[in-house]
PDB file of C-alpha atoms and ligand atoms in Angstrom:
ATOM      1  CA  MET I   1      16.515 -12.603 -17.587  1.00  0.00           C
ATOM      2  CA  THR I   2      13.484 -14.511 -16.321  1.00  0.00           C
ATOM      3  CA  PRO I   3      14.774 -17.148 -13.932  1.00  0.00           C
ATOM      4  CA  GLN I   4      13.649 -20.722 -14.396  1.00  0.00           C
ATOM      5  CA  LEU I   5      10.860 -21.546 -12.014  1.00  0.00           C
ATOM      6  CA  THR I   6       9.621 -24.992 -11.203  1.00  0.00           C
ATOM      7  CA  ASP I   7       5.940 -25.607 -11.889  1.00  0.00           C
ATOM      8  CA  LYS I   8       5.358 -26.460  -8.265  1.00  0.00           C
ATOM      9  CA  TYR I   9       6.797 -23.143  -7.141  1.00  0.00           C
ATOM     10  CA  MET I  10       4.629 -21.167  -9.536  1.00  0.00           C
ATOM     11  CA  VAL I  11       1.463 -23.041  -8.653  1.00  0.00           C
ATOM     12  CA  THR I  12       1.966 -22.193  -4.995  1.00  0.00           C
ATOM     13  CA  ILE I  13       2.011 -18.427  -5.393  1.00  0.00           C
ATOM     14  CA  ALA I  14      -0.642 -18.542  -8.130  1.00  0.00           C
ATOM     15  CA  GLU I  15      -2.930 -20.607  -5.920  1.00  0.00           C
ATOM     16  CA  ARG I  16      -2.442 -18.326  -2.965  1.00  0.00           C
ATOM     17  CA  LEU I  17      -3.177 -15.327  -5.137  1.00  0.00           C
ATOM     18  CA  THR I  18      -6.351 -16.980  -6.400  1.00  0.00           C
ATOM     19  CA  SER I  19      -7.391 -17.574  -2.787  1.00  0.00           C
ATOM     20  CA  ALA I  20      -6.672 -13.946  -1.919  1.00  0.00           C
ATOM     21  CA  TYR I  21      -8.858 -12.711  -4.802  1.00  0.00           C
ATOM     22  CA  ALA I  22     -11.599 -15.119  -3.708  1.00  0.00           C
ATOM     23  CA  ARG I  23     -11.346 -13.919  -0.116  1.00  0.00           C
ATOM     24  CA  ILE I  24     -11.702 -10.293  -1.255  1.00  0.00           C
ATOM     25  CA  ALA I  25     -14.675 -11.163  -3.500  1.00  0.00           C
ATOM     26  CA  ASN I  26     -16.351 -13.022  -0.650  1.00  0.00           C
ATOM     27  CA  ALA I  27     -15.776 -10.194   1.847  1.00  0.00           C
ATOM     28  CA  ALA I  28     -17.059  -7.639  -0.692  1.00  0.00           C
ATOM     29  CA  ASN I  29     -20.137  -9.759  -1.310  1.00  0.00           C
ATOM     30  CA  ASN I  30     -20.856  -9.995   2.428  1.00  0.00           C
ATOM     31  CA  ALA I  31     -20.456  -6.220   2.710  1.00  0.00           C
ATOM     32  CA  LYS I  32     -22.774  -5.732  -0.292  1.00  0.00           C
ATOM     33  CA  ARG I  33     -19.994  -4.053  -2.241  1.00  0.00           C
ATOM     34  CA  SER I  34     -18.564  -4.760  -5.680  1.00  0.00           C
ATOM     35  CA  SER I  35     -15.156  -6.440  -5.570  1.00  0.00           C
ATOM     36  CA  ASN I  36     -14.148  -4.065  -8.399  1.00  0.00           C
ATOM     37  CA  GLU I  37     -13.958  -1.321  -5.779  1.00  0.00           C
ATOM     38  CA  ILE I  38     -11.154  -3.140  -3.965  1.00  0.00           C
ATOM     39  CA  THR I  39      -7.562  -3.354  -5.179  1.00  0.00           C
ATOM     40  CA  LEU I  40      -5.234  -6.072  -3.968  1.00  0.00           C
ATOM     41  CA  LEU I  41      -1.755  -4.840  -3.168  1.00  0.00           C
ATOM     42  CA  ALA I  42       0.639  -7.804  -3.018  1.00  0.00           C
ATOM     43  CA  VAL I  43       3.212  -7.012  -0.319  1.00  0.00           C
ATOM     44  CA  SER I  44       6.477  -8.536  -1.506  1.00  0.00           C
ATOM     45  CA  LYS I  45       8.915  -7.113   1.076  1.00  0.00           C
ATOM     46  CA  THR I  46      11.778  -9.495   1.952  1.00  0.00           C
ATOM     47  CA  LYS I  47      10.724 -11.812  -0.912  1.00  0.00           C
ATOM     48  CA  PRO I  48      12.886 -12.384  -4.013  1.00  0.00           C
ATOM     49  CA  SER I  49      12.100 -11.016  -7.466  1.00  0.00           C
ATOM     50  CA  ASP I  50      11.239 -14.576  -8.595  1.00  0.00           C
ATOM     51  CA  ASP I  51       8.225 -14.492  -6.290  1.00  0.00           C
ATOM     52  CA  ILE I  52       7.096 -11.185  -7.786  1.00  0.00           C
ATOM     53  CA  ILE I  53       7.428 -12.657 -11.291  1.00  0.00           C
ATOM     54  CA  ALA I  54       5.327 -15.661 -10.271  1.00  0.00           C
ATOM     55  CA  ALA I  55       2.580 -13.325  -9.040  1.00  0.00           C
ATOM     56  CA  TYR I  56       2.946 -11.123 -12.118  1.00  0.00           C
ATOM     57  CA  GLU I  57       2.478 -14.128 -14.402  1.00  0.00           C
ATOM     58  CA  HIS I  58      -0.772 -14.820 -12.570  1.00  0.00           C
ATOM     59  CA  GLY I  59      -1.994 -11.307 -13.402  1.00  0.00           C
ATOM     60  CA  GLN I  60      -0.963  -9.340 -10.316  1.00  0.00           C
ATOM     61  CA  ARG I  61       0.329  -5.849 -11.154  1.00  0.00           C
ATOM     62  CA  GLN I  62       0.450  -3.844  -7.905  1.00  0.00           C
ATOM     63  CA  PHE I  63       3.214  -4.606  -5.424  1.00  0.00           C
ATOM     64  CA  GLY I  64       4.112  -3.090  -2.051  1.00  0.00           C
ATOM     65  CA  GLU I  65       7.595  -2.783  -0.584  1.00  0.00           C
ATOM     66  CA  SER I  66       8.791  -1.490   2.814  1.00  0.00           C
ATOM     67  CA  TYR I  67      12.583  -1.306   2.684  1.00  0.00           C
ATOM     68  CA  VAL I  68      14.012   1.286   0.296  1.00  0.00           C
ATOM     69  CA  GLN I  69      17.292  -0.308  -0.803  1.00  0.00           C
ATOM     70  CA  GLU I  70      15.838  -3.800  -1.171  1.00  0.00           C
ATOM     71  CA  ALA I  71      12.943  -2.376  -3.180  1.00  0.00           C
ATOM     72  CA  VAL I  72      15.121  -0.265  -5.468  1.00  0.00           C
ATOM     73  CA  ASP I  73      17.238  -3.325  -6.289  1.00  0.00           C
ATOM     74  CA  LYS I  74      14.163  -5.381  -7.173  1.00  0.00           C
ATOM     75  CA  ILE I  75      12.597  -2.567  -9.214  1.00  0.00           C
ATOM     76  CA  ALA I  76      15.832  -2.402 -11.240  1.00  0.00           C
ATOM     77  CA  GLN I  77      15.893  -6.188 -11.704  1.00  0.00           C
ATOM     78  CA  LEU I  78      12.270  -6.135 -12.861  1.00  0.00           C
ATOM     79  CA  HIS I  79      12.410  -3.011 -15.051  1.00  0.00           C
ATOM     80  CA  THR I  80      11.289  -4.956 -18.142  1.00  0.00           C
ATOM     81  CA  PHE I  81       7.955  -5.620 -16.395  1.00  0.00           C
ATOM     82  CA  SER I  82       7.053  -2.044 -17.152  1.00  0.00           C
ATOM     83  CA  ASP I  83       3.393  -2.206 -16.134  1.00  0.00           C
ATOM     84  CA  ILE I  84       4.103  -3.114 -12.511  1.00  0.00           C
ATOM     85  CA  ILE I  85       2.802  -0.408 -10.173  1.00  0.00           C
ATOM     86  CA  TRP I  86       5.142  -0.032  -7.185  1.00  0.00           C
ATOM     87  CA  HIS I  87       3.885   1.197  -3.812  1.00  0.00           C
ATOM     88  CA  PHE I  88       6.192   2.232  -1.007  1.00  0.00           C
ATOM     89  CA  ILE I  89       4.529   1.347   2.313  1.00  0.00           C
ATOM     90  CA  GLY I  90       7.377   1.522   4.858  1.00  0.00           C
ATOM     91  CA  PRO I  91       8.704   4.299   7.097  1.00  0.00           C
ATOM     92  CA  ILE I  92      10.515   7.027   5.113  1.00  0.00           C
ATOM     93  CA  GLN I  93      13.787   8.436   6.397  1.00  0.00           C
ATOM     94  CA  SER I  94      14.802  11.838   5.001  1.00  0.00           C
ATOM     95  CA  ASN I  95      18.020  10.500   3.525  1.00  0.00           C
ATOM     96  CA  LYS I  96      16.071   7.877   1.518  1.00  0.00           C
ATOM     97  CA  SER I  97      13.293  10.114   0.216  1.00  0.00           C
ATOM     98  CA  ALA I  98      15.014  10.815  -3.133  1.00  0.00           C
ATOM     99  CA  LEU I  99      15.167   7.084  -3.915  1.00  0.00           C
ATOM    100  CA  VAL I 100      11.500   6.735  -3.039  1.00  0.00           C
ATOM    101  CA  ALA I 101      10.561   9.756  -5.188  1.00  0.00           C
ATOM    102  CA  ALA I 102      12.496   8.432  -8.181  1.00  0.00           C
ATOM    103  CA  ASN I 103      11.482   4.767  -8.122  1.00  0.00           C
ATOM    104  CA  PHE I 104       7.890   4.390  -6.931  1.00  0.00           C
ATOM    105  CA  ASP I 105       4.453   5.143  -8.385  1.00  0.00           C
ATOM    106  CA  TRP I 106       2.749   5.449  -5.009  1.00  0.00           C
ATOM    107  CA  VAL I 107       3.867   6.294  -1.481  1.00  0.00           C
ATOM    108  CA  GLN I 108       1.413   5.225   1.210  1.00  0.00           C
ATOM    109  CA  SER I 109       3.434   6.245   4.261  1.00  0.00           C
ATOM    110  CA  VAL I 110       3.654  10.041   4.171  1.00  0.00           C
ATOM    111  CA  ASP I 111       3.131  11.268   7.735  1.00  0.00           C
ATOM    112  CA  ARG I 112       4.804  14.688   7.916  1.00  0.00           C
ATOM    113  CA  VAL I 113       5.131  17.857   5.831  1.00  0.00           C
ATOM    114  CA  LYS I 114       8.926  17.657   5.822  1.00  0.00           C
ATOM    115  CA  ILE I 115       8.823  14.347   3.924  1.00  0.00           C
ATOM    116  CA  ALA I 116       6.055  15.506   1.571  1.00  0.00           C
ATOM    117  CA  LYS I 117       8.140  18.567   0.733  1.00  0.00           C
ATOM    118  CA  ARG I 118      11.194  16.462  -0.067  1.00  0.00           C
ATOM    119  CA  LEU I 119       9.218  14.001  -2.202  1.00  0.00           C
ATOM    120  CA  ASN I 120       7.677  16.866  -4.179  1.00  0.00           C
ATOM    121  CA  THR I 121      11.063  18.453  -4.860  1.00  0.00           C
ATOM    122  CA  GLN I 122      12.780  15.154  -5.602  1.00  0.00           C
ATOM    123  CA  ARG I 123      10.150  13.642  -7.885  1.00  0.00           C
ATOM    124  CA  PRO I 124      11.767  13.672 -11.347  1.00  0.00           C
ATOM    125  CA  ALA I 125      10.109  16.231 -13.637  1.00  0.00           C
ATOM    126  CA  ASP I 126       9.690  13.697 -16.457  1.00  0.00           C
ATOM    127  CA  LYS I 127       7.569  11.401 -14.300  1.00  0.00           C
ATOM    128  CA  ALA I 128       3.876  11.652 -13.490  1.00  0.00           C
ATOM    129  CA  PRO I 129       3.154  13.084 -10.044  1.00  0.00           C
ATOM    130  CA  LEU I 130       3.678  10.639  -7.204  1.00  0.00           C
ATOM    131  CA  ASN I 131       0.430   9.222  -5.818  1.00  0.00           C
ATOM    132  CA  VAL I 132       0.357   9.863  -2.082  1.00  0.00           C
ATOM    133  CA  LEU I 133      -1.561   8.426   0.848  1.00  0.00           C
ATOM    134  CA  ILE I 134      -1.327  10.022   4.265  1.00  0.00           C
ATOM    135  CA  GLN I 135      -0.508   7.416   6.890  1.00  0.00           C
ATOM    136  CA  VAL I 136      -2.617   7.933  10.000  1.00  0.00           C
ATOM    137  CA  ASN I 137      -1.798   6.535  13.415  1.00  0.00           C
ATOM    138  CA  ILE I 138      -5.202   5.396  14.649  1.00  0.00           C
ATOM    139  CA  SER I 139      -3.945   3.491  17.674  1.00  0.00           C
ATOM    140  CA  ALA I 140      -1.624   6.160  18.989  1.00  0.00           C
ATOM    141  CA  GLU I 141      -0.207   4.313  21.945  1.00  0.00           C
ATOM    142  CA  GLU I 142       1.144   1.367  19.927  1.00  0.00           C
ATOM    143  CA  ALA I 143       2.454   2.379  16.513  1.00  0.00           C
ATOM    144  CA  LYS I 144       5.391   4.634  15.797  1.00  0.00           C
ATOM    145  CA  SER I 145       4.549   5.772  12.273  1.00  0.00           C
ATOM    146  CA  GLY I 146       1.653   7.845  11.056  1.00  0.00           C
ATOM    147  CA  CYS I 147       0.383  11.334  11.785  1.00  0.00           C
ATOM    148  CA  SER I 148      -2.328  12.037  14.333  1.00  0.00           C
ATOM    149  CA  ILE I 149      -5.910  12.553  13.171  1.00  0.00           C
ATOM    150  CA  GLU I 150      -5.535  16.258  14.023  1.00  0.00           C
ATOM    151  CA  GLN I 151      -2.567  16.618  11.653  1.00  0.00           C
ATOM    152  CA  ILE I 152      -4.401  15.309   8.562  1.00  0.00           C
ATOM    153  CA  PRO I 153      -5.796  18.673   7.302  1.00  0.00           C
ATOM    154  CA  GLU I 154      -2.450  20.497   7.245  1.00  0.00           C
ATOM    155  CA  LEU I 155      -0.678  17.607   5.555  1.00  0.00           C
ATOM    156  CA  ALA I 156      -3.501  17.128   3.024  1.00  0.00           C
ATOM    157  CA  GLU I 157      -3.413  20.810   2.110  1.00  0.00           C
ATOM    158  CA  PHE I 158       0.335  20.728   1.599  1.00  0.00           C
ATOM    159  CA  ILE I 159       0.172  17.616  -0.613  1.00  0.00           C
ATOM    160  CA  ASP I 160      -2.764  18.995  -2.583  1.00  0.00           C
ATOM    161  CA  HIS I 161      -0.756  22.137  -3.371  1.00  0.00           C
ATOM    162  CA  SER I 162       2.357  20.206  -4.425  1.00  0.00           C
ATOM    163  CA  GLU I 163       2.734  19.988  -8.182  1.00  0.00           C
ATOM    164  CA  GLN I 164       4.594  16.672  -8.207  1.00  0.00           C
ATOM    165  CA  LEU I 165       2.307  14.954  -5.683  1.00  0.00           C
ATOM    166  CA  THR I 166      -1.287  13.762  -6.076  1.00  0.00           C
ATOM    167  CA  LEU I 167      -3.295  13.219  -2.911  1.00  0.00           C
ATOM    168  CA  ARG I 168      -5.152   9.901  -3.254  1.00  0.00           C
ATOM    169  CA  GLY I 169      -6.319   9.145   0.307  1.00  0.00           C
ATOM    170  CA  LEU I 170      -5.373   7.562   3.607  1.00  0.00           C
ATOM    171  CA  MET I 171      -3.543   4.495   4.904  1.00  0.00           C
ATOM    172  CA  ALA I 172      -3.299   2.973   8.376  1.00  0.00           C
ATOM    173  CA  ILE I 173      -1.788  -0.007  10.148  1.00  0.00           C
ATOM    174  CA  PRO I 174      -3.916  -0.463  13.271  1.00  0.00           C
ATOM    175  CA  ALA I 175      -2.610  -2.264  16.341  1.00  0.00           C
ATOM    176  CA  LYS I 176      -2.726  -5.985  15.618  1.00  0.00           C
ATOM    177  CA  SER I 177      -5.834  -7.653  16.994  1.00  0.00           C
ATOM    178  CA  ASP I 178      -7.563 -10.975  16.408  1.00  0.00           C
ATOM    179  CA  ASN I 179     -10.840  -9.553  17.671  1.00  0.00           C
ATOM    180  CA  PRO I 180     -13.051  -8.496  14.717  1.00  0.00           C
ATOM    181  CA  ASN I 181     -14.857  -5.912  16.855  1.00  0.00           C
ATOM    182  CA  GLU I 182     -11.601  -4.216  17.784  1.00  0.00           C
ATOM    183  CA  GLN I 183     -10.446  -4.366  14.144  1.00  0.00           C
ATOM    184  CA  THR I 184     -13.699  -2.761  13.041  1.00  0.00           C
ATOM    185  CA  GLN I 185     -13.439   0.022  15.637  1.00  0.00           C
ATOM    186  CA  SER I 186     -10.013   1.063  14.326  1.00  0.00           C
ATOM    187  CA  PHE I 187     -11.136   0.905  10.707  1.00  0.00           C
ATOM    188  CA  GLU I 188     -14.253   2.959  11.441  1.00  0.00           C
ATOM    189  CA  GLN I 189     -12.073   5.753  12.820  1.00  0.00           C
ATOM    190  CA  LEU I 190     -10.094   5.815   9.604  1.00  0.00           C
ATOM    191  CA  GLN I 191     -13.248   5.649   7.488  1.00  0.00           C
ATOM    192  CA  THR I 192     -14.587   8.718   9.312  1.00  0.00           C
ATOM    193  CA  CYS I 193     -11.342  10.586   8.578  1.00  0.00           C
ATOM    194  CA  PHE I 194     -11.554   9.524   4.940  1.00  0.00           C
ATOM    195  CA  ASP I 195     -15.157  10.705   4.553  1.00  0.00           C
ATOM    196  CA  LYS I 196     -14.248  14.106   6.016  1.00  0.00           C
ATOM    197  CA  LEU I 197     -11.235  14.448   3.755  1.00  0.00           C
ATOM    198  CA  LYS I 198     -13.242  13.430   0.694  1.00  0.00           C
ATOM    199  CA  ALA I 199     -15.790  16.148   1.427  1.00  0.00           C
ATOM    200  CA  GLN I 200     -12.953  18.632   0.964  1.00  0.00           C
ATOM    201  CA  TYR I 201     -11.014  16.801  -1.773  1.00  0.00           C
ATOM    202  CA  PRO I 202     -13.647  14.949  -3.814  1.00  0.00           C
ATOM    203  CA  HIS I 203     -11.052  13.397  -6.147  1.00  0.00           C
ATOM    204  CA  ILE I 204      -9.499  11.192  -3.452  1.00  0.00           C
ATOM    205  CA  ASP I 205     -10.351   7.535  -4.001  1.00  0.00           C
ATOM    206  CA  THR I 206      -8.144   5.313  -1.866  1.00  0.00           C
ATOM    207  CA  LEU I 207      -8.625   4.036   1.656  1.00  0.00           C
ATOM    208  CA  SER I 208      -5.763   1.592   2.206  1.00  0.00           C
ATOM    209  CA  MET I 209      -6.509  -0.672   5.142  1.00  0.00           C
ATOM    210  CA  GLY I 210      -6.622  -4.402   5.786  1.00  0.00           C
ATOM    211  CA  MET I 211      -3.813  -6.968   5.874  1.00  0.00           C
ATOM    212  CA  SER I 212      -3.714 -10.779   5.902  1.00  0.00           C
ATOM    213  CA  ASN I 213      -5.142 -10.781   9.418  1.00  0.00           C
ATOM    214  CA  ASP I 214      -8.116  -8.423   9.006  1.00  0.00           C
ATOM    215  CA  VAL I 215      -9.228  -8.242   5.354  1.00  0.00           C
ATOM    216  CA  GLU I 216     -12.901  -8.913   6.150  1.00  0.00           C
ATOM    217  CA  ALA I 217     -13.254  -6.174   8.799  1.00  0.00           C
ATOM    218  CA  ALA I 218     -11.462  -3.702   6.515  1.00  0.00           C
ATOM    219  CA  ILE I 219     -13.644  -4.404   3.482  1.00  0.00           C
ATOM    220  CA  ASN I 220     -16.729  -4.243   5.637  1.00  0.00           C
ATOM    221  CA  THR I 221     -15.643  -0.765   6.747  1.00  0.00           C
ATOM    222  CA  GLY I 222     -14.993   0.747   3.311  1.00  0.00           C
ATOM    223  CA  SER I 223     -11.437  -0.246   2.437  1.00  0.00           C
ATOM    224  CA  THR I 224     -10.576   0.229  -1.252  1.00  0.00           C
ATOM    225  CA  MET I 225      -7.126  -1.365  -1.028  1.00  0.00           C
ATOM    226  CA  VAL I 226      -6.023  -4.333   1.038  1.00  0.00           C
ATOM    227  CA  ARG I 227      -2.302  -4.996   1.505  1.00  0.00           C
ATOM    228  CA  ILE I 228      -1.594  -8.713   1.678  1.00  0.00           C
ATOM    229  CA  GLY I 229       1.840 -10.208   2.161  1.00  0.00           C
ATOM    230  CA  THR I 230       1.934 -13.410   4.188  1.00  0.00           C
ATOM    231  CA  ASP I 231      -1.150 -15.000   2.614  1.00  0.00           C
ATOM    232  CA  ILE I 232       0.361 -14.658  -0.869  1.00  0.00           C
ATOM    233  CA  PHE I 233       4.107 -15.094  -0.425  1.00  0.00           C
ATOM    234  CA  GLY I 234       4.255 -17.075   2.819  1.00  0.00           C
ATOM    235  CA  THR I 235       5.703 -16.125   6.196  1.00  0.00           C
ATOM    236  CA  ARG I 236       8.687 -13.790   6.320  1.00  0.00           C
ATOM    237  CA  THR I 237      11.842 -14.776   8.149  1.00  0.00           C
TER     238      THR I 237
HETATM  239  C1  LIG M 301       4.148  -6.064   5.832  1.00  0.00           C
HETATM  240  C2  LIG M 301       3.034  -5.134   5.597  1.00  0.00           C
HETATM  241  C3  LIG M 301       1.790  -5.611   5.124  1.00  0.00           C
HETATM  242  C4  LIG M 301       1.485  -7.063   4.858  1.00  0.00           C
HETATM  243  O1  LIG M 301       1.261  -7.726   6.054  1.00  0.00           O
HETATM  244  P1  LIG M 301       0.796  -9.266   6.081  1.00  0.00           P
HETATM  245  O2  LIG M 301       0.345  -9.467   7.478  1.00  0.00           O
HETATM  246  O3  LIG M 301       2.009 -10.071   5.742  1.00  0.00           O
HETATM  247  O4  LIG M 301      -0.287  -9.442   5.098  1.00  0.00           O
HETATM  248  C5  LIG M 301       0.791  -4.665   4.879  1.00  0.00           C
HETATM  249  N1  LIG M 301       0.995  -3.354   5.097  1.00  0.00           N
HETATM  250  C6  LIG M 301       2.161  -2.864   5.546  1.00  0.00           C
HETATM  251  C7  LIG M 301       2.314  -1.397   5.740  1.00  0.00           C
HETATM  252  C8  LIG M 301       3.215  -3.731   5.817  1.00  0.00           C
HETATM  253  O5  LIG M 301       4.370  -3.234   6.270  1.00  0.00           O
END
């Protein structure tokens, strides 16, 4: 089933992936952290399965998707690549939660109890619990998704008590900024939330922040997972 890929095509994604790993290693080094602490999530939304295979063949295993139906189709196409770890990172509508619960390993965009409850009920019993990040809206006036900082404790408690969910940490998509100081300010808010949550739930280990535009600021502020799309797969149309 593997489609034929031209060498040129494969080199492109492989080279971009190599650059992304190097960028993470460099940012970790500057922040005096080990790059082993930071996972690269390759965000493949809108990109064809061939692109995912090219990244997979270069060693990438964790992929992020934002649109449920598109993602479910690709996960089915790629089912023989059984060690891919799929992360859902887009907004979750109630009527799509069952597909998310059945097909993904992680969900990074849980922002209300109603959705957490549905995911817990709908997660198939024969699968390991779904790994969950709470999405926090740290620039309230701009973004539409994410819970407020004040809502984190209630949501965390609910997830922690749900048998088919495992609380792993927090995720945020701050308002886009090209100013590193502004980027850092947003990330510091999330880091503070994460530290507080970890004091109560010591097993949590994932602070998902940083995208193509702000990897350095995120890693400098404690990110353990950066989500990179454009820099690996090219611009989206
Ligand atoms: C699209 C997306 C990304 C990747 O963004 P790039 O700027 O292309 O790196 C990361 N996180 C989320 C939640 C996204 O929706």
